[in-house]
Every structure is written in C-alpha cells, then in structure tokens.
Short mmCIF file of N, CA and C in Angstrom, two decimals:
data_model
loop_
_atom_site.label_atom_id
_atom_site.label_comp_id
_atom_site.label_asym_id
_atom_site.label_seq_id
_atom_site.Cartn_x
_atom_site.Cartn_y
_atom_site.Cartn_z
N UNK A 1 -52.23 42.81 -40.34
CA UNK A 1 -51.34 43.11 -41.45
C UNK A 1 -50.72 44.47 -41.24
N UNK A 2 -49.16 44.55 -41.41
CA UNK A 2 -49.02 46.13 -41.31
C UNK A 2 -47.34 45.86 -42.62
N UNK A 3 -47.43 46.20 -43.18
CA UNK A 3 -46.41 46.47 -44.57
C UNK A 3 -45.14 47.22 -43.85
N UNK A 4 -45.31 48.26 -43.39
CA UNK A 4 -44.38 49.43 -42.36
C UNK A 4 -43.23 48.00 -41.06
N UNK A 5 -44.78 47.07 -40.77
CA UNK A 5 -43.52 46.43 -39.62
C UNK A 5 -43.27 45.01 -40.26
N UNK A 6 -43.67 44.58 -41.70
CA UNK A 6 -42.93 43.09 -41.96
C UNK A 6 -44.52 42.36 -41.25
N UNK A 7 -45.63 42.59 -41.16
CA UNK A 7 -46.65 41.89 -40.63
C UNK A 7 -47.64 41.40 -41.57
N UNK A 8 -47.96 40.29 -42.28
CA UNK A 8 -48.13 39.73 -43.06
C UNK A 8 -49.56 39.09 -42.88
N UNK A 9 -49.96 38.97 -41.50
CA UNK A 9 -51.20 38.73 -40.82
C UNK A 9 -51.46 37.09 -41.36
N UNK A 10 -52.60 36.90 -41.02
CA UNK A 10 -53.45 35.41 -41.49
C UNK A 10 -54.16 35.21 -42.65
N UNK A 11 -54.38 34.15 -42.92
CA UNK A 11 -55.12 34.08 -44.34
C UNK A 11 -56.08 32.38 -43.42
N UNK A 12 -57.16 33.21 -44.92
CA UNK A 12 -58.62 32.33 -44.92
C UNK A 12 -58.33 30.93 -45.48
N UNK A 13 -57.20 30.80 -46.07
CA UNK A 13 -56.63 29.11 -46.38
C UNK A 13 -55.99 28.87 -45.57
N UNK A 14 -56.34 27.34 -45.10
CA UNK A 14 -55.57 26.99 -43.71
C UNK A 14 -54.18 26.43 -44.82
N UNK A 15 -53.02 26.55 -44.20
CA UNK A 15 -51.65 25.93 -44.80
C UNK A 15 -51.49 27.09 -45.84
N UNK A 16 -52.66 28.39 -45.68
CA UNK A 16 -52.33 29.65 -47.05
C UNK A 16 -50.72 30.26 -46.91
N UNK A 17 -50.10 30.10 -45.78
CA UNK A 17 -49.29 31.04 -44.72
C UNK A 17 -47.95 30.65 -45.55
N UNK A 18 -47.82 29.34 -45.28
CA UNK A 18 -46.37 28.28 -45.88
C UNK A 18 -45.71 28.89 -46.70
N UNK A 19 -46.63 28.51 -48.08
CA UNK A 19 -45.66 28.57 -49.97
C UNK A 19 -45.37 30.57 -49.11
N UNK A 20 -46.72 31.22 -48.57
CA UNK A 20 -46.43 32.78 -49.31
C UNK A 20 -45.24 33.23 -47.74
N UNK A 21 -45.13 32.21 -47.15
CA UNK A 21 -43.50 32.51 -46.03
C UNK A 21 -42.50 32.40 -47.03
N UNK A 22 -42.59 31.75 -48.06
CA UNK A 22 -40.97 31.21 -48.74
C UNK A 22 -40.91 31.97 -49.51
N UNK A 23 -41.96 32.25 -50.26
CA UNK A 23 -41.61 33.44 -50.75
C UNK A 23 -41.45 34.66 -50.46
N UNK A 24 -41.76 35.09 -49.41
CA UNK A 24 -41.13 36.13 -48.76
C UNK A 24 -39.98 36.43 -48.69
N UNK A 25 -39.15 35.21 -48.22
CA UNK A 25 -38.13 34.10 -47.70
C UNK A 25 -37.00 34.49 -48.95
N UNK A 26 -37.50 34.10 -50.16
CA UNK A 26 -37.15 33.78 -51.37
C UNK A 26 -36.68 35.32 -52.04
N UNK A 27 -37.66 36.34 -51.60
CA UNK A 27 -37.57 37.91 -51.82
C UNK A 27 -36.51 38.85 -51.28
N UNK A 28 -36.04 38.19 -50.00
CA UNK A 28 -35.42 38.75 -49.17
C UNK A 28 -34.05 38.26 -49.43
N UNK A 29 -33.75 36.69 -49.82
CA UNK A 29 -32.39 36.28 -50.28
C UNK A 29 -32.26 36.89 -51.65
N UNK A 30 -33.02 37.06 -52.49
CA UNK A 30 -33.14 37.26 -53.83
C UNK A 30 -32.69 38.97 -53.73
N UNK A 31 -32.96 39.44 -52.96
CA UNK A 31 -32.36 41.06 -53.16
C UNK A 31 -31.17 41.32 -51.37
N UNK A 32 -30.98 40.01 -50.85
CA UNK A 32 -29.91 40.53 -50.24
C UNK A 32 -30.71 41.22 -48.60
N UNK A 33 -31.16 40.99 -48.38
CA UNK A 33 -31.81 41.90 -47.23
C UNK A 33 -31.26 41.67 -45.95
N UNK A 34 -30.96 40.39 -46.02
CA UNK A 34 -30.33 39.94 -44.64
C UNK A 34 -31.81 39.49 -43.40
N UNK A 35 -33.12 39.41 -43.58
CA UNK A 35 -34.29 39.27 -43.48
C UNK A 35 -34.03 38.08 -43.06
N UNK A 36 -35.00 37.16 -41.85
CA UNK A 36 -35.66 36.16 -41.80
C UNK A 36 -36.78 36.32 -41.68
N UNK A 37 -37.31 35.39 -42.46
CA UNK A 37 -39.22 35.41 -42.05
C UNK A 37 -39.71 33.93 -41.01
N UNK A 38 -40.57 34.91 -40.15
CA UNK A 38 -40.58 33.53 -39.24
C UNK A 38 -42.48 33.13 -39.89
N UNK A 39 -42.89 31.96 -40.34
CA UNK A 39 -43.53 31.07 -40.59
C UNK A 39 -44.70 30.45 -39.43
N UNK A 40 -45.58 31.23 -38.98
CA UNK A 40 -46.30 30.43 -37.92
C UNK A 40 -47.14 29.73 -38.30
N UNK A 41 -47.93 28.48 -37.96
CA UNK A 41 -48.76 27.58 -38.63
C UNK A 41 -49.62 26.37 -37.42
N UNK A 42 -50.51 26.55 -37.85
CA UNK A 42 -51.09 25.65 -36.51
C UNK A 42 -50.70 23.81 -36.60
N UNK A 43 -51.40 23.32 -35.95
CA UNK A 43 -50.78 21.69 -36.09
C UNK A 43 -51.80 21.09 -37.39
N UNK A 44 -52.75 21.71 -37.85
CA UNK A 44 -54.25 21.62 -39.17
C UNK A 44 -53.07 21.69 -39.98
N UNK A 45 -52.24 22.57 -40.22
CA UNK A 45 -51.59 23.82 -41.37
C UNK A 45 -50.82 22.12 -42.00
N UNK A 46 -50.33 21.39 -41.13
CA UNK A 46 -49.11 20.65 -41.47
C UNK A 46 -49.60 19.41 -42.26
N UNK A 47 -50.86 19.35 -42.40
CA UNK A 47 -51.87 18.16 -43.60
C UNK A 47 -51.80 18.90 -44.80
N UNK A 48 -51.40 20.20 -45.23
CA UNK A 48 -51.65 20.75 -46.08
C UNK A 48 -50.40 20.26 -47.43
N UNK A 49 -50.91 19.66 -48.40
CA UNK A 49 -49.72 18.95 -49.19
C UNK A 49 -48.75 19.79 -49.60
N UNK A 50 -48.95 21.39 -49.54
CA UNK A 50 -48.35 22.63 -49.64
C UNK A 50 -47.16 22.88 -49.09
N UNK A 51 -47.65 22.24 -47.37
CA UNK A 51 -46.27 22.22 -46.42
C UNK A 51 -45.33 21.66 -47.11
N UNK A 52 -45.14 20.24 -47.91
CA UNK A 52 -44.25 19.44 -48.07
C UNK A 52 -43.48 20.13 -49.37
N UNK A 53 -44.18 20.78 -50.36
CA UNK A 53 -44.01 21.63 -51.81
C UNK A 53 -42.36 22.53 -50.98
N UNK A 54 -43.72 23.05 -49.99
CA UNK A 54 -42.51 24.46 -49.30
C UNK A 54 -40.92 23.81 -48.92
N UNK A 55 -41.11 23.04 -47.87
CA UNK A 55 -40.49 22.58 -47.49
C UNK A 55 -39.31 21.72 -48.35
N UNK A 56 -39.46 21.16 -48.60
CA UNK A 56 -38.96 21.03 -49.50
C UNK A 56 -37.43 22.50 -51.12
N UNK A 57 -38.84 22.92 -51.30
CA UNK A 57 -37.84 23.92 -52.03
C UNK A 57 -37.00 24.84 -51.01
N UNK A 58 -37.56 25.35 -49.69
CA UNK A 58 -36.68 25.89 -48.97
C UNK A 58 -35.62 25.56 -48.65
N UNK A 59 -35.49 24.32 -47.91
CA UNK A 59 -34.36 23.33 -47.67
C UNK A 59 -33.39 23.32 -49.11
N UNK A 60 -34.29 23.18 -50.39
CA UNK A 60 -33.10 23.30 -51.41
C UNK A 60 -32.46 24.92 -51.89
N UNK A 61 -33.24 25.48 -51.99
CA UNK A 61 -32.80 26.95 -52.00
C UNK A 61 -32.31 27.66 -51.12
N UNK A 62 -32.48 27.37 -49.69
CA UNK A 62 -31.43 27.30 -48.60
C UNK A 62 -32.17 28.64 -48.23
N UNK A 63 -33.61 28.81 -47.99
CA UNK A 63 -34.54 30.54 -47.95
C UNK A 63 -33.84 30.55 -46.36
N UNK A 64 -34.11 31.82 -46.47
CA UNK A 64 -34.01 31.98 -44.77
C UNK A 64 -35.28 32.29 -44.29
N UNK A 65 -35.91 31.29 -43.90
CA UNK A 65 -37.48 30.98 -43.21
C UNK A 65 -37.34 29.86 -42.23
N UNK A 66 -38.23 30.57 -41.05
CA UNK A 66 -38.01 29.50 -40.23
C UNK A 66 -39.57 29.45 -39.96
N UNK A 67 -39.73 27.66 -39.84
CA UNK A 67 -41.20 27.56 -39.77
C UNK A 67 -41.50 26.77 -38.62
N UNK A 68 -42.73 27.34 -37.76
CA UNK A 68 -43.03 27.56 -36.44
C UNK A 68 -44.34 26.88 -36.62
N UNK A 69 -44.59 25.66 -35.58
CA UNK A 69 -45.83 24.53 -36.05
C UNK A 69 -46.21 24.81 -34.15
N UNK A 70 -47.38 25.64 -34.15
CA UNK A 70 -48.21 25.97 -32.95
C UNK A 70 -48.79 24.67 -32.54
N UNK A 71 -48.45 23.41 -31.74
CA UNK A 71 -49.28 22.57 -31.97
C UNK A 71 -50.07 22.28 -30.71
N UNK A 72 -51.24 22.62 -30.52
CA UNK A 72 -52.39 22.68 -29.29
C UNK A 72 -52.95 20.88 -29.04
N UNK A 73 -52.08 20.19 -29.87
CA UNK A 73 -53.19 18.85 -30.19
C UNK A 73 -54.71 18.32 -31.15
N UNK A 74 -55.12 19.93 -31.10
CA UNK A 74 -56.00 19.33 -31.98
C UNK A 74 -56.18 20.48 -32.97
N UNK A 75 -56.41 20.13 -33.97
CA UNK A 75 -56.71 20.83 -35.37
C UNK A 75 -58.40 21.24 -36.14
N UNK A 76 -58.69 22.57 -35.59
CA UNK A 76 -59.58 22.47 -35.22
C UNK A 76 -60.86 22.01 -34.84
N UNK A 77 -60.45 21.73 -33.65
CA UNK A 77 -61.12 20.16 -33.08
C UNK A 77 -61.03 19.09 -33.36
N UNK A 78 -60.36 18.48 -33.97
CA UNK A 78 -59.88 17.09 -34.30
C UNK A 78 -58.62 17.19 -33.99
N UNK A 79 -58.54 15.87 -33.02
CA UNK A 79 -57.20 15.67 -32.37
C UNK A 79 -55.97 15.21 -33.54
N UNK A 80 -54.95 15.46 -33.24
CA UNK A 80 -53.76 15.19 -33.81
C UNK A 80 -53.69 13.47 -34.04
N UNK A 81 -53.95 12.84 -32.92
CA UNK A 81 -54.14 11.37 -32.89
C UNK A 81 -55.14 10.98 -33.76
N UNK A 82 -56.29 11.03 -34.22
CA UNK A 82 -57.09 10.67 -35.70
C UNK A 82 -56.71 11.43 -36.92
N UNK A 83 -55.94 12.37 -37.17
CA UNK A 83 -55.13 12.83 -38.16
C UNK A 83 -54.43 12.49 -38.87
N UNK A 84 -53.63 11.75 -38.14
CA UNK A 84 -51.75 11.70 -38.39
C UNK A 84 -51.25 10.33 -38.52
N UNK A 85 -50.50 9.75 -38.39
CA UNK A 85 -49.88 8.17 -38.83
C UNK A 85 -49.21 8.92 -37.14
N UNK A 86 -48.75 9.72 -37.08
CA UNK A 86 -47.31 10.13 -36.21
C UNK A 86 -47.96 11.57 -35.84
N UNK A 87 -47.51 11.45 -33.75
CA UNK A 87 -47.99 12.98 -33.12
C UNK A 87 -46.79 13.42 -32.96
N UNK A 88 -45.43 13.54 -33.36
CA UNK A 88 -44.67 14.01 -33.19
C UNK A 88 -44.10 14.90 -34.40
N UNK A 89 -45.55 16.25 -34.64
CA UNK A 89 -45.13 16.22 -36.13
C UNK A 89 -43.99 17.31 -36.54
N UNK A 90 -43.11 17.81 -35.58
CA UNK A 90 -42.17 18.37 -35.60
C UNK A 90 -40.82 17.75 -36.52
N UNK A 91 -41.34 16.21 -36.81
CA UNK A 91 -40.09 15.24 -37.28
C UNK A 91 -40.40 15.66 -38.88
N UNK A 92 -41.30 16.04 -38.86
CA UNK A 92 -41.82 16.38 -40.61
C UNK A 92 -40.61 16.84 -41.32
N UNK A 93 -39.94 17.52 -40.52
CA UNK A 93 -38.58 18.34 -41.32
C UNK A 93 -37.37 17.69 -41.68
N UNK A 94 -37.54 16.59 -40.53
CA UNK A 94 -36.31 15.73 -40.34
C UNK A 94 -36.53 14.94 -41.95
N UNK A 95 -37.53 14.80 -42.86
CA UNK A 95 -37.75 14.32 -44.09
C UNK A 95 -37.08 14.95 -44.94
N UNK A 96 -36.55 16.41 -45.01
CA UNK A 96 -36.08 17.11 -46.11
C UNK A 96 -34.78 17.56 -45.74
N UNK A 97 -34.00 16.95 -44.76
CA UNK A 97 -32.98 16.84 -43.97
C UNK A 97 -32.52 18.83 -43.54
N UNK A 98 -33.72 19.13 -42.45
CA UNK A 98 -33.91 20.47 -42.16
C UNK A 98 -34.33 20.20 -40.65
N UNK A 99 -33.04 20.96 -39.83
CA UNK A 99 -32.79 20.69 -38.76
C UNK A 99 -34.21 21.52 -38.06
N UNK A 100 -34.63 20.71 -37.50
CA UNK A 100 -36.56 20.64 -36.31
C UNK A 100 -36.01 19.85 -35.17
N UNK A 101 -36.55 20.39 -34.59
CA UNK A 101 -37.07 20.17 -33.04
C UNK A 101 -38.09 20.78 -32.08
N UNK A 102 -38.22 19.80 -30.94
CA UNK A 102 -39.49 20.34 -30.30
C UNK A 102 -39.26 21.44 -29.62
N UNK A 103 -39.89 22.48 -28.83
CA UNK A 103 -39.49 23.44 -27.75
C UNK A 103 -41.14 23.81 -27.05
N UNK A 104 -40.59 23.65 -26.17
CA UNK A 104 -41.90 23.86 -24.49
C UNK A 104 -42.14 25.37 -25.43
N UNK A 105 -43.52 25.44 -25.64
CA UNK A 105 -44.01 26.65 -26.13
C UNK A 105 -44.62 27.24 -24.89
N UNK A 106 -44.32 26.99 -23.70
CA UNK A 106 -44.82 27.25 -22.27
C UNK A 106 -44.04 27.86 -21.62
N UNK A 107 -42.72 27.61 -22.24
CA UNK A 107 -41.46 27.94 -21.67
C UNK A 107 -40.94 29.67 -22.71
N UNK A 108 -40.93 30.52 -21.77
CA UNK A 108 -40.61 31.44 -22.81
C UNK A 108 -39.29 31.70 -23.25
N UNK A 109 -38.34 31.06 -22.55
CA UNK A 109 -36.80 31.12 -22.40
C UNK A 109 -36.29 30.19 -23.42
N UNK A 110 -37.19 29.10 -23.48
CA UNK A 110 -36.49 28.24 -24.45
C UNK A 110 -37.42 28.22 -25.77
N UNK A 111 -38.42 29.38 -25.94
CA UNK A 111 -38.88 29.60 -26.83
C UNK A 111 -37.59 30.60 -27.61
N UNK A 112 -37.25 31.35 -26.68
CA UNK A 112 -36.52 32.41 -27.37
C UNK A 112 -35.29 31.99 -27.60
N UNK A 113 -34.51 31.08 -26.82
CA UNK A 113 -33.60 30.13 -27.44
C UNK A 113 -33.37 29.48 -28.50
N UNK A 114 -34.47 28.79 -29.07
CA UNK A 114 -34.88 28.16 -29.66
C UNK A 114 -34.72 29.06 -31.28
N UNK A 115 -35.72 29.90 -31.21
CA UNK A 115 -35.79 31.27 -32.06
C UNK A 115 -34.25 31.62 -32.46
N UNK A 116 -33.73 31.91 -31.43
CA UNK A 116 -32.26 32.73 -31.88
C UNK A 116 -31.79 31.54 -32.38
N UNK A 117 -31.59 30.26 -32.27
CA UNK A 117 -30.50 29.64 -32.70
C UNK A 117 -31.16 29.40 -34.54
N UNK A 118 -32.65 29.22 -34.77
CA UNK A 118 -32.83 28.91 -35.90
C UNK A 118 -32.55 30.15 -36.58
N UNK A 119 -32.81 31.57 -36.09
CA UNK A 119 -32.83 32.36 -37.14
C UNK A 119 -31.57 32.88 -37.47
N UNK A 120 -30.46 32.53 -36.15
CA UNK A 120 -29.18 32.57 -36.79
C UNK A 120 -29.08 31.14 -37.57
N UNK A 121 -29.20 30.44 -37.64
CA UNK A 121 -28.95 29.09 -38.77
C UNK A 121 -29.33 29.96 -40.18
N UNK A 122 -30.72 30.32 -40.13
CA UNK A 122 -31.32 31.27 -41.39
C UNK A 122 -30.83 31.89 -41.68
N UNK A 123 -30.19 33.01 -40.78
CA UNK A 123 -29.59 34.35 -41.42
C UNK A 123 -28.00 34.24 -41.92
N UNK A 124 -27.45 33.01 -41.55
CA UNK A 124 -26.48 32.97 -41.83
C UNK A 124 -25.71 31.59 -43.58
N UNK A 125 -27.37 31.84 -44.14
CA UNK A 125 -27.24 30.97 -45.27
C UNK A 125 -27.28 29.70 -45.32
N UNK A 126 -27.72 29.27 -44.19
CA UNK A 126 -27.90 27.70 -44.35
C UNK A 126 -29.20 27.04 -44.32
N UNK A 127 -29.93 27.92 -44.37
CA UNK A 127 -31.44 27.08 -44.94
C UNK A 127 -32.54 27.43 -43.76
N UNK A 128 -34.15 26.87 -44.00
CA UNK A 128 -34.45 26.70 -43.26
C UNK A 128 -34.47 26.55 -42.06
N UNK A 129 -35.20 26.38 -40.89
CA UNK A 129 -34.86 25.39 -39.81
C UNK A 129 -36.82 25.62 -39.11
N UNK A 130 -37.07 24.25 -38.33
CA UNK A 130 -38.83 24.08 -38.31
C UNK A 130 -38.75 23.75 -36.47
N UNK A 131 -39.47 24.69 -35.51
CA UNK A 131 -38.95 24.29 -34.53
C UNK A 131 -40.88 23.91 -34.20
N UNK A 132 -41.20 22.88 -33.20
CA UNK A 132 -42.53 23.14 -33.05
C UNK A 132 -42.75 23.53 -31.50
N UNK A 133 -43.82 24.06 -31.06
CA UNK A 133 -44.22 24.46 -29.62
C UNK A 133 -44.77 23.96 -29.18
#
C-alpha cells in the first residue's frame, strides 16, 4: 500500500479488489482527475458475484477502470476446468458489452500493448475495458 504512489495493495477478501477498483474509478471521474485505475484480480477473483455487480455498473457509468484477470489456471488450487461452465473467462466482459480480450501475459510487448490501448479507451471516456493474461 503506498497513498503518495496510487498503491492500493491486496485485500484478505478474494474478489475484495473489484467493487473498491470502481470506486476508485468512480472518484477519479467524479472530480475530473483524468486517472485510470488498473484492477488486478486472479482467475478465483472472477466467481466472486461482486465481479458481475462491478462490472456491470462500470460499463454503465463509463468509470475509467480497467480490469486485469491474472489467470494461472487454477484458483487456488482448483483448476479453472472444475470451476467454470467456460475456461475462457476473459469473455465475462463480452456480457456487459465491455470490450475484453486475451493477451500472452508471457509476452511483455503485448502486455504493454494491450495496457495502452485499454487505458487509452478509459482515459478517454468510454468505459471500462477487461483484458486477461
């Protein structure tokens, strides 16, 4: 956690991260800051019925948050495949019509690609955007 650099750190609720990104999100459009908050969350975080709350109001309030789904396959220790209906859970966004896609989190070039294009989507008033790694 550091207040001085925008570092917001982790929390002891898994999916705790989400609602308190949008509102961040929500703080920063609300007084003008010109701010994106980037949203990290493991592939566990995205069972959380919270995600869908967030998601949801962001996409309608148009926050500038972009939310980042770390996904290793398994959630701690339980694979994504006994979890999920669907392992492609990057499409989650494609539900609240909030432009997601996948990106090689291996790849650091098209990580940072990836990054610039959502947080210019964000910073430039058009909502959300959910990329996963």
């Amino acid at each position: 956690f550091s207040k001085e650099h925008r570092f917001h750190g982790g929390h002891g609720i898994v999916g705790g991260q989400i609602p308190l990104g949008a509102g961040m999100a929500f703080g920063d459009k609300y007084h003008n800051t010109g701010a994106v908050t980037l949203c990290f969350m493991g592939d566990g975080a995205v069972r959380q019925g919270s995600l869908h709350e967030t998601l949801n109001l962001a996409t309608l309030w148009e926050l500038p948050v972009v939310f980042i789904v770390e996904n290793n396959g398994y959630a701690m220790g339980t694979s994504v495949a006994r979890t999920a209906s669907h392992q492609e859970i990057w499409k989650l966004g494609l539900g609240y019509e909030m432009p997601c896609g996948p990106v090689d989190g291996m790849d650091p070039v098209a990580v940072a690609k990836a990054l610039d294009k959502a947080i210019k989507h964000a910073r430039d008033g058009k909502g959300p955007h959910r990329n996963r790694c």
